[in-house]
mmCIF file of C-alpha atoms in Angstrom:
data_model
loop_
_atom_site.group_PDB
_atom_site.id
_atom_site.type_symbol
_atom_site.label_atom_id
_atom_site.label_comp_id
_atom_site.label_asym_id
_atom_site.label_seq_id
_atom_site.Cartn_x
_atom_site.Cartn_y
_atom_site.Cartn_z
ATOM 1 C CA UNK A 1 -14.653 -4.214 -1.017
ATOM 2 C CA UNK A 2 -11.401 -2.252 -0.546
ATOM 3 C CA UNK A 3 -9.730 -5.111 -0.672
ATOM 4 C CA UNK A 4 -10.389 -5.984 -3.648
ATOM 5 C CA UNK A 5 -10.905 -2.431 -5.158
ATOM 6 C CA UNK A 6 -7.424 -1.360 -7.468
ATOM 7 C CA UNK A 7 -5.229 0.491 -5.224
ATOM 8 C CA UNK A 8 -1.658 2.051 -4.919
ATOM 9 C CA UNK A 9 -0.328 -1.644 -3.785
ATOM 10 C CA UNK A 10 -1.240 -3.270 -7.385
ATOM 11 C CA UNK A 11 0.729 -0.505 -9.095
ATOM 12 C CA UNK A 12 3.581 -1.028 -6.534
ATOM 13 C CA UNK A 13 2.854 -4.735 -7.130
ATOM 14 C CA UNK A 14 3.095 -4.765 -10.840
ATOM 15 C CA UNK A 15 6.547 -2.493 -10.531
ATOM 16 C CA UNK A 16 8.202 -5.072 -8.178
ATOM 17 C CA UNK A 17 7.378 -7.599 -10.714
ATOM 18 C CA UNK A 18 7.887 -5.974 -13.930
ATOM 19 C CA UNK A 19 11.528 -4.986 -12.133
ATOM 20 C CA UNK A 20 12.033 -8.276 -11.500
ATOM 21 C CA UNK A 21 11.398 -9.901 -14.914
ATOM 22 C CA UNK A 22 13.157 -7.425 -16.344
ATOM 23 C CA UNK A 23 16.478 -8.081 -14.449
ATOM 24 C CA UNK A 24 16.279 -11.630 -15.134
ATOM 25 C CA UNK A 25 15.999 -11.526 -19.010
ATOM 26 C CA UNK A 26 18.607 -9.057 -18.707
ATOM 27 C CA UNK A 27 16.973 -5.623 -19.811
ATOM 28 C CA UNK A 28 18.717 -2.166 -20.006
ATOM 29 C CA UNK A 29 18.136 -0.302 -17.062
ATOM 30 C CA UNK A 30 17.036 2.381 -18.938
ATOM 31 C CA UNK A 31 14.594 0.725 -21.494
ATOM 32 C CA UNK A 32 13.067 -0.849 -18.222
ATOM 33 C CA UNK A 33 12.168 2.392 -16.900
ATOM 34 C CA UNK A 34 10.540 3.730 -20.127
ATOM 35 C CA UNK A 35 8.165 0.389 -20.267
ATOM 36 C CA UNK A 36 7.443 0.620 -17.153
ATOM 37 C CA UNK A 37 6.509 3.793 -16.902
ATOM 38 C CA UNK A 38 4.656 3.876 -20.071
ATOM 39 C CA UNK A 39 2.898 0.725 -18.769
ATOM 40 C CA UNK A 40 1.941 2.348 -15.128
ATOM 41 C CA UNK A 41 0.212 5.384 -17.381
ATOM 42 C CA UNK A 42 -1.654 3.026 -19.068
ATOM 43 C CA UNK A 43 -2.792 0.996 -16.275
ATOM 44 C CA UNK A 44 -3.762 4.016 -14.768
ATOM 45 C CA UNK A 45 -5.626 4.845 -17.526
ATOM 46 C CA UNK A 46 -7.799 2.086 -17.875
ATOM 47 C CA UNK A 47 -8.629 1.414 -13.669
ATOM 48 C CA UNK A 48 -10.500 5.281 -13.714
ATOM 49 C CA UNK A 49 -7.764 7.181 -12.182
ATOM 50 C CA UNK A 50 -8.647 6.489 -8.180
ATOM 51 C CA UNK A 51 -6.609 8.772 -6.232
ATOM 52 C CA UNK A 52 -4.442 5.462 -4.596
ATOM 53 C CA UNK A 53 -3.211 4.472 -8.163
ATOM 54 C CA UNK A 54 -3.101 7.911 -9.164
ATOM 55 C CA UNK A 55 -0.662 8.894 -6.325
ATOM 56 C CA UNK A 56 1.578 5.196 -6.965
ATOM 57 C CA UNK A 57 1.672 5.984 -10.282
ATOM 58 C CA UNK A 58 2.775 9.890 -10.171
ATOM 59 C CA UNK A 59 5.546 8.834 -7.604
ATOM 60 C CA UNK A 60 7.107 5.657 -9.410
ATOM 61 C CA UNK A 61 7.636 7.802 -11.821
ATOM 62 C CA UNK A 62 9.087 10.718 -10.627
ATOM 63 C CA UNK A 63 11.598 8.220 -8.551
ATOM 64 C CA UNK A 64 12.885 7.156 -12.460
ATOM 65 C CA UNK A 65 13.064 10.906 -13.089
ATOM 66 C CA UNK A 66 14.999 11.539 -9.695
ATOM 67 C CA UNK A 67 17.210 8.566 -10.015
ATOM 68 C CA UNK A 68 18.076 9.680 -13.983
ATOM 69 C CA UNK A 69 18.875 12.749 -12.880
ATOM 70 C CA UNK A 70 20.987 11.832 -9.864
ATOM 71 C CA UNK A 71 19.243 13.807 -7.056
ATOM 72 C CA UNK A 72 18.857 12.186 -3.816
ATOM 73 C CA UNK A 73 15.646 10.449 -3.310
ATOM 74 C CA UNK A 74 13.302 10.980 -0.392
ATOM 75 C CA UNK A 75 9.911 9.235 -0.007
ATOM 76 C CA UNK A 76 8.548 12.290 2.000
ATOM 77 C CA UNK A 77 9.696 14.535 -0.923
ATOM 78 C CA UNK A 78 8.170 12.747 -3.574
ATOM 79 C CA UNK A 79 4.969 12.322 -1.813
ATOM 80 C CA UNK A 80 4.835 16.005 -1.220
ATOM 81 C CA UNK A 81 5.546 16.987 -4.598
ATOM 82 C CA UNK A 82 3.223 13.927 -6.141
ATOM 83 C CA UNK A 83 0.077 15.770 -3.952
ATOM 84 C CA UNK A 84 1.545 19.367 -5.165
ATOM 85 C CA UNK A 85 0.836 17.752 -8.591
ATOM 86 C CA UNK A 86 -2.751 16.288 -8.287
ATOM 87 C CA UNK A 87 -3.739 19.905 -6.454
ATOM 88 C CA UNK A 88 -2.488 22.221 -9.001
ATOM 89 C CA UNK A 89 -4.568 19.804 -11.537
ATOM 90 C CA UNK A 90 -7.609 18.681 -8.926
ATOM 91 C CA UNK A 91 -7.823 21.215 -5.923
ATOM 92 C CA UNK A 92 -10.880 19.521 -4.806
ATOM 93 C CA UNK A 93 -9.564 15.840 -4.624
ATOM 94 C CA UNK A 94 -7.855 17.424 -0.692
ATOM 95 C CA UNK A 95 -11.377 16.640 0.640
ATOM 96 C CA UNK A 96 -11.695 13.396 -1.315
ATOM 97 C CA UNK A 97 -11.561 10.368 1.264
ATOM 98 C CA UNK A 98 -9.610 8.306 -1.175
ATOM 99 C CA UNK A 99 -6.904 10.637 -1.182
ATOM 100 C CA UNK A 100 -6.709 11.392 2.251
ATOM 101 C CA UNK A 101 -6.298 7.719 2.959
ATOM 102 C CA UNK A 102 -4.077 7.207 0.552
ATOM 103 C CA UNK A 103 -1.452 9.800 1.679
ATOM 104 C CA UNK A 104 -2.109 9.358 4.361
ATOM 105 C CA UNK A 105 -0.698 5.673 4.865
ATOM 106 C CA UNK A 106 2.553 6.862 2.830
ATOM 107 C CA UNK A 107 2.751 9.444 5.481
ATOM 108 C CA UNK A 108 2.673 6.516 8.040
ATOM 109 C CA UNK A 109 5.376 4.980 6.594
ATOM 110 C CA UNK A 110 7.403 8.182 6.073
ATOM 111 C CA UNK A 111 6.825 9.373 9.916
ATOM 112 C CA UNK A 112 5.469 6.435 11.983
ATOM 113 C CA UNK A 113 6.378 3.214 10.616
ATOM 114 C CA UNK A 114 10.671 4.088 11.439
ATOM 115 C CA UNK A 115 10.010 4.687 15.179
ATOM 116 C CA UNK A 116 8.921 1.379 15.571
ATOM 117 C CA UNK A 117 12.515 0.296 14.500
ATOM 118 C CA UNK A 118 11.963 -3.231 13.169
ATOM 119 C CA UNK A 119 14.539 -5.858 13.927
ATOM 120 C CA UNK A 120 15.514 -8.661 10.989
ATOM 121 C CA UNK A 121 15.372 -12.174 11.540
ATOM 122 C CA UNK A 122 16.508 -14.611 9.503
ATOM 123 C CA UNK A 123 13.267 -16.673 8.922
ATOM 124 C CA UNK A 124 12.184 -14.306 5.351
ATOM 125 C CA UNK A 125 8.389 -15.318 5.628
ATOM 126 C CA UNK A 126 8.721 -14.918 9.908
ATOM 127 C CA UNK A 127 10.391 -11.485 8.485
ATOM 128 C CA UNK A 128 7.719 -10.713 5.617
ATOM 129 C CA UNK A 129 4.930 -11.593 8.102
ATOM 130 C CA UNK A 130 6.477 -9.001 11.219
ATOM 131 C CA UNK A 131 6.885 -6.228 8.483
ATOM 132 C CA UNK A 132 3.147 -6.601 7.422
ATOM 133 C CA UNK A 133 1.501 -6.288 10.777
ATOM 134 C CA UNK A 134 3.767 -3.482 11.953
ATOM 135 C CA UNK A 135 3.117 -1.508 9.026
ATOM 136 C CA UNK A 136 -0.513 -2.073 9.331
ATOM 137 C CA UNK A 137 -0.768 -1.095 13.113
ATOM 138 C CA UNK A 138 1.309 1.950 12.061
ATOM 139 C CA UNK A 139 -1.047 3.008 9.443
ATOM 140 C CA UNK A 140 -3.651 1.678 11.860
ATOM 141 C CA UNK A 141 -2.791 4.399 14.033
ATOM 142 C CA UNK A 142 -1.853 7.214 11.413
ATOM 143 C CA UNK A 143 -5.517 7.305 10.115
ATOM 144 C CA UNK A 144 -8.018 6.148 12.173
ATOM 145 C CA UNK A 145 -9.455 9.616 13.499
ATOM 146 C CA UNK A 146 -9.722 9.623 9.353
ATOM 147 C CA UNK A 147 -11.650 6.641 9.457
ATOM 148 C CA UNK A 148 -13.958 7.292 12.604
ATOM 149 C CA UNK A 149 -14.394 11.191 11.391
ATOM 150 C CA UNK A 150 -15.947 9.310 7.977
ATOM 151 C CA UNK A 151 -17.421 5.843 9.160
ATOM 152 C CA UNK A 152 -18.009 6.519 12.684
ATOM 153 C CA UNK A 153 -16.311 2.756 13.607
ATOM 154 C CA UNK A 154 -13.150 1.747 14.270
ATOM 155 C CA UNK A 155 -11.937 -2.112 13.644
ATOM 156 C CA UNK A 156 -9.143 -2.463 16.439
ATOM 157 C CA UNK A 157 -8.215 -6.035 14.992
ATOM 158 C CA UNK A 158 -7.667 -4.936 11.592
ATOM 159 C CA UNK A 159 -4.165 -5.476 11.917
ATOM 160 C CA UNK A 160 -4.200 -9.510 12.773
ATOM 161 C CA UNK A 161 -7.292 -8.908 9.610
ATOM 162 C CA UNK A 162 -4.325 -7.765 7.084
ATOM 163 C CA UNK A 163 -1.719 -9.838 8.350
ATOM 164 C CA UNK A 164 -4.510 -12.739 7.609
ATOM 165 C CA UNK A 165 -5.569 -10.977 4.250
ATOM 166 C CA UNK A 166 -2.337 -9.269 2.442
ATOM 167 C CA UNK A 167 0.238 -12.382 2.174
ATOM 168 C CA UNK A 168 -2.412 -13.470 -0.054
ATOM 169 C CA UNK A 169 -2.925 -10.568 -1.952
ATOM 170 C CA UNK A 170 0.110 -11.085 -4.440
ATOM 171 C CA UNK A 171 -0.216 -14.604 -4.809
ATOM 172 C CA UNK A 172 -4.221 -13.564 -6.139
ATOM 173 C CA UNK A 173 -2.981 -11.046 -8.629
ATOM 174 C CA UNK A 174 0.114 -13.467 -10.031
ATOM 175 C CA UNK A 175 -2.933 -15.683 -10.373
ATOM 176 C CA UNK A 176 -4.823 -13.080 -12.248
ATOM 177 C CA UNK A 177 -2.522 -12.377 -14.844
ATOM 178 C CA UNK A 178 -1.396 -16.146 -15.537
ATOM 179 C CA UNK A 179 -5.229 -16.519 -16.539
ATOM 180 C CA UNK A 180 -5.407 -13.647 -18.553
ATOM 181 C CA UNK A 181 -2.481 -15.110 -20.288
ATOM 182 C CA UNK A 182 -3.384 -18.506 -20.348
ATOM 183 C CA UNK A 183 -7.165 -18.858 -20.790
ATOM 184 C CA UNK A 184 -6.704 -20.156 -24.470
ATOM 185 C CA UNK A 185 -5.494 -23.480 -22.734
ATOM 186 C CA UNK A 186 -9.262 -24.998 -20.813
ATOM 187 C CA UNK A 187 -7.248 -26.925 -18.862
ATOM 188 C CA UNK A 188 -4.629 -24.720 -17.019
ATOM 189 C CA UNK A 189 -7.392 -21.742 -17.421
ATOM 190 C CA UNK A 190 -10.008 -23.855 -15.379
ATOM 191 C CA UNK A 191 -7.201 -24.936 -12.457
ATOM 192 C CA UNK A 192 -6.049 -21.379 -12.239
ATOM 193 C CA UNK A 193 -9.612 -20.318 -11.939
ATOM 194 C CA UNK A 194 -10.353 -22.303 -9.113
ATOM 195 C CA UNK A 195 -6.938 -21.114 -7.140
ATOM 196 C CA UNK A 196 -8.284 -17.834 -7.663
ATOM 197 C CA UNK A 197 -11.983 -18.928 -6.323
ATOM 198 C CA UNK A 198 -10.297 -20.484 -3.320
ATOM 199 C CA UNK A 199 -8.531 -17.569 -2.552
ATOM 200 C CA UNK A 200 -11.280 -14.851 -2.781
ATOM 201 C CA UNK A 201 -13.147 -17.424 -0.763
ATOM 202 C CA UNK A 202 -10.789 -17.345 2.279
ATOM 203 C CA UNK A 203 -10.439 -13.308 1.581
ATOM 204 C CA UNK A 204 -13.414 -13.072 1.696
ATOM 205 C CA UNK A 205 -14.141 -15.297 4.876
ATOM 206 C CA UNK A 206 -11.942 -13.297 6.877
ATOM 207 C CA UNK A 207 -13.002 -9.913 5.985
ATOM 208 C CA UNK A 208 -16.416 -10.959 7.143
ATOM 209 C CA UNK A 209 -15.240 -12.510 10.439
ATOM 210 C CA UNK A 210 -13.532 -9.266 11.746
ATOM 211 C CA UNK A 211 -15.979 -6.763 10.622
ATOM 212 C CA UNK A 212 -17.947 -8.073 13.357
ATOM 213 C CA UNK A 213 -15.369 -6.767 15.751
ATOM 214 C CA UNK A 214 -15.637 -2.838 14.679
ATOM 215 C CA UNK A 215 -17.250 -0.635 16.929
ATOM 216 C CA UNK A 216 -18.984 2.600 17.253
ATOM 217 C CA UNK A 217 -16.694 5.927 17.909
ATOM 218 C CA UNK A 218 -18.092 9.381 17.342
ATOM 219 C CA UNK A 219 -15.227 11.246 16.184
ATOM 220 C CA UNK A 220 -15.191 14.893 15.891
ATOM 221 C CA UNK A 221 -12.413 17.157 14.041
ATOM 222 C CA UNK A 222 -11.690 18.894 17.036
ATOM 223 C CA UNK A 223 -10.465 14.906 18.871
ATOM 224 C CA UNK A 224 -9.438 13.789 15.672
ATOM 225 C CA UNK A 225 -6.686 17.700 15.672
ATOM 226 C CA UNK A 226 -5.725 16.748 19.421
ATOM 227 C CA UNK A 227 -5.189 12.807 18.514
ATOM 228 C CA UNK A 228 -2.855 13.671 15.758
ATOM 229 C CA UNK A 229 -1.336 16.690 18.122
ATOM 230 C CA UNK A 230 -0.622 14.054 20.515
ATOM 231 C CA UNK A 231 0.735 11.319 18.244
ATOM 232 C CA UNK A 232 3.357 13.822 16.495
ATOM 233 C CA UNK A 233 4.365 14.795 20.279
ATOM 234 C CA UNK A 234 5.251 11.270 20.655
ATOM 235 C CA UNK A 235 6.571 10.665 18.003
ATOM 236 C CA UNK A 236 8.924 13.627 18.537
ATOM 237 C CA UNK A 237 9.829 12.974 21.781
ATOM 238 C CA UNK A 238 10.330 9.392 20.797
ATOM 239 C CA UNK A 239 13.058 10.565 17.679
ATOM 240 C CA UNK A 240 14.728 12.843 19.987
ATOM 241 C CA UNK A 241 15.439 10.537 22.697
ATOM 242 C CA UNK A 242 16.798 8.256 20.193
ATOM 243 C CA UNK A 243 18.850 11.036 18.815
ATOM 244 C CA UNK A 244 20.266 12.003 22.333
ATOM 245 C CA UNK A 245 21.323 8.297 23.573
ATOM 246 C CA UNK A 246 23.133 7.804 19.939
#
């Protein structure tokens, strides 16, 4: 279901897109940001402000508002001042699962995700592919004492589940739109519906297959405080030893 649920990724989705559209017909920078912006509120607005989208949202935004203002932009900044935000207005939403999870992957990707160090290739879908399952085993590893503390399983394949599940994910939501735009025409409406039936199908297919691989783990807070003690050693020890050799 989370798959499907709306989540920080649509809003990031529906940037990269409206950025792109935007640069081909030629639109002020400036202009863009304003629509896009305005458009991200109202999206917002109308999905029941879940903490993912929420927290997209809030730091699209204030990276226009950084970047107009010519400050340097950090993603570990703006995520720190995007959940200074939603506390000052929402104190309780720090024990809310949805938000943990949510900055919590962005963490991953601030601290985790760079020690990995991912090398290029030349192949952009071999490229696209490697960047999707290393980012999902990072984030993999950044919150599952989260996830056992809550669920009490752990999926160790989910991955090879993502990588199966999230090239997809675009292509579904492309699909989405161009029927919302285009059911007045039976035709085209009908073909795109059945893309779209196709590919919840396979989604769906997969997400079934793996969940029969999660298992059982009793976490506690006091494993889940020395798992994350550990992991920041590493990934200390990993940064400085970098650091030294360079």
């Amino acid at each position: 279901s989370h798959i499907f649920a709306i989540s920080g990724s649509h809003v990031v989705l529906i940037f990269a897109i409206l950025i792109f559209l935007f640069k081909l017909i030629r639109i002020p920078i400036t202009i863009s940001k304003i629509f896009i912006s305005l458009f991200i509120i109202f999206f917002t607005l109308i999905t029941g402000f879940t903490a993912s989208v929420i927290r997209a949202s809030i730091m699209i935004i204030l990276y226009f508002l950084i970047e107009h203002i010519g400050r340097e932009k950090s993603l570990l900044h703006i995520l720190c001042l995007t959940a200074f935000l939603i506390l000052i207005i929402a104190p309780m939403q720090i024990i809310d699962i949805g938000f943990q999870l949510s900055f919590g992957a962005v963490l991953a990707l601030c601290y985790l995700i760079p020690i990995f160090k991912i090398t290029k290739v030349k192949n952009t879908i071999l490229d696209y592919l490697i960047n999707i399952f290393v980012v999902s085993v990072g984030i993999f590893l950044f919150l599952s004492p989260v996830i056992g503390l809550y669920f009490n399983k752990i999926n160790f394949l989910s991955p090879i589940a993502n990588l199966c599940v999230l090239p997809f994910l675009p292509f579904l939501m492309i699909l989405g739109f161009l029927f919302l735009a285009f059911n007045w025409w039976q035709c085209l409406a009908v073909f795109i519906a059945e893309l779209i039936y196709l590919n919840i199908k396979y989604i769906i297919f997969i997400v079934e297959y793996f969940e029969k691989f999660a298992g059982e783990f009793n976490f506690s807070i006091l494993w889940s405080a020395g798992y994350y003690l550990v992991l920041f050693g590493v990934i200390y020890v990993i940064k400085s030893w970098r650091s030294w050799r360079s």
